[in-house]
mmCIF file of C-alpha atoms in Angstrom:
data_model
loop_
_atom_site.group_PDB
_atom_site.id
_atom_site.type_symbol
_atom_site.label_atom_id
_atom_site.label_comp_id
_atom_site.label_asym_id
_atom_site.label_seq_id
_atom_site.Cartn_x
_atom_site.Cartn_y
_atom_site.Cartn_z
ATOM 1 C CA TYR A 1 0.000 0.000 0.000
ATOM 2 C CA LYS A 2 1.507 3.285 -1.084
ATOM 3 C CA VAL A 3 1.499 6.360 1.121
ATOM 4 C CA SER A 4 2.803 9.222 -0.963
ATOM 5 C CA LEU A 5 3.357 11.904 1.691
ATOM 6 C CA HIS A 6 6.191 11.892 4.205
ATOM 7 C CA PHE A 7 5.076 12.102 7.833
ATOM 8 C CA LYS A 8 6.272 11.561 11.380
ATOM 9 C CA LEU A 9 4.413 9.312 13.766
ATOM 10 C CA SER A 10 4.452 9.829 17.517
ATOM 11 C CA GLU A 11 2.424 7.136 19.256
ATOM 12 C CA ALA A 12 1.237 7.543 22.844
ATOM 13 C CA GLN A 13 -0.956 4.491 23.548
ATOM 14 C CA LYS A 14 -2.739 2.029 21.307
ATOM 15 C CA ASP A 15 -6.165 3.384 22.242
ATOM 16 C CA SER A 16 -5.272 7.084 22.477
ATOM 17 C CA PRO A 17 -7.138 9.452 20.132
ATOM 18 C CA TRP A 18 -5.395 10.617 16.967
ATOM 19 C CA LEU A 19 -4.269 14.157 16.150
ATOM 20 C CA VAL A 20 -3.087 15.167 12.676
ATOM 21 C CA LEU A 21 -0.857 18.265 12.339
ATOM 22 C CA VAL A 22 -0.412 20.085 9.021
ATOM 23 C CA HIS A 23 2.088 22.949 8.487
ATOM 24 C CA GLY A 24 1.853 25.993 6.224
ATOM 25 C CA LEU A 25 3.456 27.232 2.995
ATOM 26 C CA PHE A 26 7.281 26.814 2.831
ATOM 27 C CA GLY A 27 7.200 24.871 6.089
ATOM 28 C CA SER A 28 7.558 21.254 7.165
ATOM 29 C CA ALA A 29 6.289 18.887 9.835
ATOM 30 C CA ASP A 30 8.814 20.372 12.284
ATOM 31 C CA ASN A 31 7.005 23.729 12.355
ATOM 32 C CA LEU A 32 4.370 22.282 14.664
ATOM 33 C CA ALA A 33 6.852 20.350 16.837
ATOM 34 C CA GLY A 34 5.914 22.458 19.871
ATOM 35 C CA VAL A 35 2.289 21.409 19.521
ATOM 36 C CA LYS A 36 3.372 17.804 19.016
ATOM 37 C CA ARG A 37 5.502 17.830 22.183
ATOM 38 C CA HIS A 38 2.619 19.264 24.192
ATOM 39 C CA PHE A 39 0.130 16.570 23.163
ATOM 40 C CA GLU A 40 2.222 13.488 22.407
ATOM 41 C CA SER A 41 1.708 11.884 25.815
ATOM 42 C CA THR A 42 -2.085 11.846 25.374
ATOM 43 C CA TYR A 43 -2.532 11.646 21.574
ATOM 44 C CA ASN A 44 -1.175 9.527 18.778
ATOM 45 C CA ILE A 45 0.162 12.233 16.484
ATOM 46 C CA ILE A 46 0.787 12.302 12.754
ATOM 47 C CA SER A 47 2.832 15.308 11.578
ATOM 48 C CA ILE A 48 2.598 15.606 7.808
ATOM 49 C CA ASP A 49 4.906 17.140 5.219
ATOM 50 C CA LEU A 50 2.637 18.619 2.547
ATOM 51 C CA PRO A 51 3.373 17.814 -1.133
ATOM 52 C CA ASP A 52 6.336 19.915 -2.408
ATOM 53 C CA HIS A 53 7.476 20.460 1.210
ATOM 54 C CA GLY A 54 9.797 18.800 3.716
ATOM 55 C CA GLN A 55 10.589 15.255 2.676
ATOM 56 C CA SER A 56 7.380 14.699 0.698
ATOM 57 C CA PRO A 57 7.569 14.235 -3.082
ATOM 58 C CA TRP A 58 7.642 17.197 -5.414
ATOM 59 C CA THR A 59 4.630 17.341 -7.713
ATOM 60 C CA ASN A 60 3.717 18.820 -11.069
ATOM 61 C CA GLY A 61 1.555 21.357 -9.293
ATOM 62 C CA PHE A 62 0.373 21.760 -5.714
ATOM 63 C CA THR A 63 -3.374 21.295 -5.214
ATOM 64 C CA LEU A 64 -5.491 21.091 -2.077
ATOM 65 C CA GLU A 65 -7.166 17.996 -3.507
ATOM 66 C CA ALA A 66 -3.880 16.095 -3.838
ATOM 67 C CA ALA A 67 -2.874 17.107 -0.307
ATOM 68 C CA VAL A 68 -6.219 15.878 1.060
ATOM 69 C CA THR A 69 -5.836 12.588 -0.834
ATOM 70 C CA GLY A 70 -2.386 12.170 0.713
ATOM 71 C CA VAL A 71 -3.856 12.609 4.208
ATOM 72 C CA VAL A 72 -6.624 10.080 3.463
ATOM 73 C CA GLU A 73 -3.960 7.548 2.385
ATOM 74 C CA ILE A 74 -2.123 7.882 5.693
ATOM 75 C CA LEU A 75 -5.309 7.464 7.744
ATOM 76 C CA ASP A 76 -6.367 4.451 5.691
ATOM 77 C CA ASN A 77 -2.926 2.916 6.073
ATOM 78 C CA TYR A 78 -3.226 3.000 9.878
ATOM 79 C CA GLN A 79 -6.944 2.152 9.786
ATOM 80 C CA ILE A 80 -7.777 5.401 11.573
ATOM 81 C CA ASP A 81 -11.506 6.065 11.326
ATOM 82 C CA LYS A 82 -11.472 9.435 13.016
ATOM 83 C CA ALA A 83 -8.919 12.009 14.113
ATOM 84 C CA ALA A 84 -8.632 15.582 15.325
ATOM 85 C CA PHE A 85 -7.007 17.931 12.799
ATOM 86 C CA LEU A 86 -4.937 21.064 13.314
ATOM 87 C CA GLY A 87 -3.619 23.030 10.350
ATOM 88 C CA HIS A 88 -1.732 26.328 10.182
ATOM 89 C CA SER A 89 -2.010 28.677 7.184
ATOM 90 C CA LEU A 90 -1.915 26.563 3.993
ATOM 91 C CA GLY A 91 -2.187 23.511 6.268
ATOM 92 C CA GLY A 92 -5.379 25.074 7.613
ATOM 93 C CA LYS A 93 -6.788 25.130 4.090
ATOM 94 C CA VAL A 94 -5.885 21.464 3.699
ATOM 95 C CA VAL A 95 -7.579 20.391 6.953
ATOM 96 C CA MET A 96 -10.673 22.520 6.191
ATOM 97 C CA GLN A 97 -10.976 20.878 2.800
ATOM 98 C CA PHE A 98 -10.377 17.448 4.359
ATOM 99 C CA ALA A 99 -13.196 18.055 6.868
ATOM 100 C CA LEU A 100 -15.625 19.198 4.166
ATOM 101 C CA LEU A 101 -14.897 16.137 2.017
ATOM 102 C CA ASN A 102 -14.614 13.588 4.882
ATOM 103 C CA PRO A 103 -16.764 15.008 7.715
ATOM 104 C CA ASP A 104 -17.260 11.654 9.424
ATOM 105 C CA ARG A 105 -13.487 11.219 9.834
ATOM 106 C CA VAL A 106 -12.946 14.466 11.760
ATOM 107 C CA SER A 107 -13.582 14.658 15.523
ATOM 108 C CA HIS A 108 -12.252 18.218 15.942
ATOM 109 C CA LEU A 109 -11.131 20.816 13.405
ATOM 110 C CA ILE A 110 -8.682 23.519 14.504
ATOM 111 C CA VAL A 111 -7.606 26.105 11.946
ATOM 112 C CA ALA A 112 -4.751 28.500 12.747
ATOM 113 C CA ASP A 113 -4.794 31.918 11.077
ATOM 114 C CA ILE A 114 -6.406 31.228 7.712
ATOM 115 C CA ALA A 115 -9.947 31.361 6.300
ATOM 116 C CA PRO A 116 -11.809 29.412 3.592
ATOM 117 C CA VAL A 117 -11.391 32.208 1.045
ATOM 118 C CA LYS A 118 -9.326 33.078 -2.002
ATOM 119 C CA TYR A 119 -6.368 35.242 -0.934
ATOM 120 C CA SER A 120 -4.518 37.910 -2.871
ATOM 121 C CA HIS A 121 -0.814 37.681 -3.693
ATOM 122 C CA SER A 122 1.348 38.407 -0.646
ATOM 123 C CA HIS A 123 4.500 36.314 -1.019
ATOM 124 C CA GLN A 124 6.377 38.159 -3.759
ATOM 125 C CA ALA A 125 9.163 39.222 -1.377
ATOM 126 C CA VAL A 126 9.597 35.621 -0.229
ATOM 127 C CA PHE A 127 9.708 34.329 -3.821
ATOM 128 C CA ASP A 128 12.223 37.036 -4.788
ATOM 129 C CA GLY A 129 14.321 36.289 -1.704
ATOM 130 C CA LEU A 130 14.395 32.544 -2.349
ATOM 131 C CA LYS A 131 15.317 33.043 -5.998
ATOM 132 C CA ASN A 132 18.050 35.471 -4.914
ATOM 133 C CA VAL A 133 19.926 32.774 -2.959
ATOM 134 C CA PRO A 134 22.611 31.376 -5.324
ATOM 135 C CA LEU A 135 22.548 27.754 -4.157
ATOM 136 C CA ASP A 136 25.561 26.805 -6.260
ATOM 137 C CA ALA A 137 27.665 29.703 -4.967
ATOM 138 C CA ILE A 138 27.015 29.935 -1.219
ATOM 139 C CA SER A 139 29.404 28.342 1.247
ATOM 140 C CA ASP A 140 27.292 28.590 4.396
ATOM 141 C CA ARG A 141 23.884 29.492 5.836
ATOM 142 C CA LYS A 142 25.007 33.013 6.670
ATOM 143 C CA GLU A 143 25.557 33.802 2.983
ATOM 144 C CA ALA A 144 22.125 32.396 2.202
ATOM 145 C CA GLN A 145 20.601 34.614 4.874
ATOM 146 C CA ILE A 146 22.302 37.716 3.484
ATOM 147 C CA ALA A 147 20.964 36.990 -0.018
ATOM 148 C CA LEU A 148 17.511 36.273 1.373
ATOM 149 C CA SER A 149 17.487 39.432 3.477
ATOM 150 C CA GLU A 150 17.691 41.690 0.411
ATOM 151 C CA TYR A 151 13.983 40.918 -0.075
ATOM 152 C CA VAL A 152 12.790 39.278 3.153
ATOM 153 C CA LYS A 153 13.261 41.865 5.891
ATOM 154 C CA GLU A 154 11.791 40.096 8.953
ATOM 155 C CA PRO A 155 14.441 38.027 10.807
ATOM 156 C CA GLY A 156 11.773 35.554 11.975
ATOM 157 C CA VAL A 157 10.691 34.812 8.403
ATOM 158 C CA GLN A 158 14.332 34.474 7.299
ATOM 159 C CA GLN A 159 14.961 31.915 10.051
ATOM 160 C CA PHE A 160 11.752 30.047 9.197
ATOM 161 C CA LEU A 161 12.728 29.736 5.522
ATOM 162 C CA LEU A 162 16.342 28.806 6.297
ATOM 163 C CA LYS A 163 15.125 25.809 8.333
ATOM 164 C CA SER A 164 14.410 24.172 4.973
ATOM 165 C CA LEU A 165 17.900 24.805 3.568
ATOM 166 C CA TYR A 166 20.140 21.738 3.737
ATOM 167 C CA GLN A 167 23.292 20.223 2.297
ATOM 168 C CA THR A 168 23.233 16.970 0.331
ATOM 169 C CA ASP A 169 25.819 14.213 0.862
ATOM 170 C CA SER A 170 27.783 15.742 -1.993
ATOM 171 C CA ASN A 171 27.713 19.136 -0.195
ATOM 172 C CA GLU A 172 25.263 20.790 -2.562
ATOM 173 C CA TRP A 173 22.896 23.311 -0.992
ATOM 174 C CA LYS A 174 19.209 22.705 -1.674
ATOM 175 C CA TRP A 175 15.793 23.831 -0.445
ATOM 176 C CA ARG A 176 13.583 21.060 0.917
ATOM 177 C CA PHE A 177 10.549 22.738 -0.603
ATOM 178 C CA ASN A 178 9.965 22.945 -4.340
ATOM 179 C CA VAL A 179 10.561 26.676 -4.909
ATOM 180 C CA ASP A 180 9.796 26.766 -8.638
ATOM 181 C CA GLY A 181 6.859 24.392 -8.309
ATOM 182 C CA LEU A 182 5.258 26.404 -5.507
ATOM 183 C CA ILE A 183 5.729 29.660 -7.420
ATOM 184 C CA ALA A 184 4.133 28.024 -10.482
ATOM 185 C CA SER A 185 1.176 26.705 -8.426
ATOM 186 C CA TYR A 186 0.795 29.875 -6.364
ATOM 187 C CA SER A 187 -2.592 30.803 -7.834
ATOM 188 C CA GLN A 188 -3.840 27.347 -6.749
ATOM 189 C CA ILE A 189 -2.409 27.859 -3.272
ATOM 190 C CA LEU A 190 -4.193 31.217 -2.911
ATOM 191 C CA ASP A 191 -7.477 29.842 -4.198
ATOM 192 C CA TRP A 192 -10.342 28.202 -2.342
ATOM 193 C CA PRO A 193 -12.758 25.767 -4.018
ATOM 194 C CA GLN A 194 -16.337 27.033 -3.720
ATOM 195 C CA SER A 195 -18.840 24.337 -2.737
ATOM 196 C CA ASN A 196 -22.031 23.693 -0.797
ATOM 197 C CA LEU A 197 -20.274 21.298 1.567
ATOM 198 C CA THR A 198 -20.384 21.925 5.311
ATOM 199 C CA PHE A 199 -18.694 20.494 8.385
ATOM 200 C CA THR A 200 -20.801 20.813 11.523
ATOM 201 C CA GLY A 201 -18.461 19.214 14.071
ATOM 202 C CA VAL A 202 -16.367 20.959 16.738
ATOM 203 C CA THR A 203 -14.478 23.727 14.903
ATOM 204 C CA LEU A 204 -12.161 26.458 16.160
ATOM 205 C CA PHE A 205 -10.448 29.234 14.220
ATOM 206 C CA ILE A 206 -7.482 30.741 16.063
ATOM 207 C CA LYS A 207 -6.388 34.171 14.843
ATOM 208 C CA GLY A 208 -3.228 36.133 15.535
ATOM 209 C CA ALA A 209 -4.416 39.580 16.653
ATOM 210 C CA GLU A 210 -1.847 41.365 14.490
ATOM 211 C CA SER A 211 -2.317 39.148 11.443
ATOM 212 C CA ASP A 212 -4.598 40.085 8.561
ATOM 213 C CA TYR A 213 -5.165 36.515 7.331
ATOM 214 C CA ILE A 214 -8.564 36.372 9.060
ATOM 215 C CA ASN A 215 -10.678 39.527 9.089
ATOM 216 C CA ASN A 216 -14.292 40.360 9.840
ATOM 217 C CA SER A 217 -15.316 40.227 6.197
ATOM 218 C CA TYR A 218 -14.485 36.483 6.160
ATOM 219 C CA ARG A 219 -16.941 35.653 8.948
ATOM 220 C CA LYS A 220 -19.730 34.910 6.501
ATOM 221 C CA GLU A 221 -17.563 32.467 4.541
ATOM 222 C CA ILE A 222 -16.434 30.703 7.708
ATOM 223 C CA ALA A 223 -20.037 30.360 8.924
ATOM 224 C CA LYS A 224 -21.162 29.091 5.520
ATOM 225 C CA TYR A 225 -18.813 26.096 5.536
ATOM 226 C CA PHE A 226 -18.383 25.660 9.289
ATOM 227 C CA PRO A 227 -21.667 26.580 10.990
ATOM 228 C CA SER A 228 -20.521 25.556 14.488
ATOM 229 C CA ALA A 229 -17.185 27.390 14.284
ATOM 230 C CA LYS A 230 -15.928 29.316 17.288
ATOM 231 C CA ALA A 231 -13.133 31.860 17.137
ATOM 232 C CA HIS A 232 -10.289 32.770 19.462
ATOM 233 C CA ILE A 233 -7.881 35.674 19.050
ATOM 234 C CA ILE A 234 -4.418 35.519 20.605
ATOM 235 C CA GLU A 235 -3.258 39.018 21.519
ATOM 236 C CA GLY A 236 0.283 40.076 20.649
ATOM 237 C CA THR A 237 0.742 37.546 17.870
ATOM 238 C CA GLY A 238 0.939 37.686 14.107
ATOM 239 C CA HIS A 239 0.629 34.883 11.583
ATOM 240 C CA TRP A 240 3.153 32.670 13.467
ATOM 241 C CA LEU A 241 0.928 32.538 16.553
ATOM 242 C CA HIS A 242 1.827 28.964 17.543
ATOM 243 C CA ALA A 243 5.519 29.878 17.624
ATOM 244 C CA GLU A 244 5.061 33.332 19.177
ATOM 245 C CA LYS A 245 2.863 32.269 22.115
ATOM 246 C CA PRO A 246 3.162 28.483 22.287
ATOM 247 C CA SER A 247 1.757 27.935 25.769
ATOM 248 C CA VAL A 248 -1.319 30.088 25.094
ATOM 249 C CA PHE A 249 -1.830 28.410 21.724
ATOM 250 C CA ASN A 250 -1.503 24.895 23.149
ATOM 251 C CA ALA A 251 -3.899 25.683 26.007
ATOM 252 C CA ILE A 252 -6.564 26.880 23.541
ATOM 253 C CA VAL A 253 -6.083 23.765 21.411
ATOM 254 C CA ALA A 254 -6.325 21.539 24.517
ATOM 255 C CA ARG A 255 -9.624 23.155 25.579
ATOM 256 C CA THR A 256 -11.095 22.609 22.130
ATOM 257 C CA LEU A 257 -9.943 18.983 21.954
ATOM 258 C CA GLU A 258 -11.800 18.322 25.222
ATOM 259 C CA LYS A 259 -15.115 19.411 23.687
ATOM 260 C CA THR A 260 -17.544 16.951 22.199
ATOM 261 C CA ALA A 261 -19.871 17.737 19.342
ATOM 262 C CA SER A 262 -23.195 19.056 20.563
#
């Protein structure tokens, strides 16, 4: 049986509930390691590398559908009927779409700082920065950071991107994510498939107070697809809310995971 996506498994007990973690654009399974550490004694956890990210295969074009199919494969492989899902940013889009297409397989849906809407282009600086790093000419990470910083000004974003820079056995520098592929599929990544599907189970949207990824005008869209959705805003955080205030974030997630569908 073929599972196409790379993932990490952290098993607590045979009969513990399952929690699936899905990272955002340009990330990898490790981005949600803090969440994993917090819950791995009570949950069996699957941390997924999305297609074109981490150690998952590169594709001919990123789509939400293919990502969802990859998640289904992993669940089927372990004969997991139902799991809780937490996704950040692009990973949030993947888990939302998974819940709409497979509502009976989702016990809890937690979406971090993203909405079920089509977004406008906001990653040009990141694309320019990544393309500006001369992989065949750098000798260390510092040189990569300098090249990146000509376009990407925030040190936190630089560090986040550089986590996916690695050296092969033959000392070549490479990005773990598929830079050209993600740039080519960017309109797909921004998009959201319109449908009449709904997920009525326990749903929480967590927003970074200083992030503009979820705003009031998206409330209607959220309610349309996720009629039982609740919202929580974490003060003093931007888009990287789980990394900026991990203990607050994990506490909110824990409270939601304790709820049962009404």
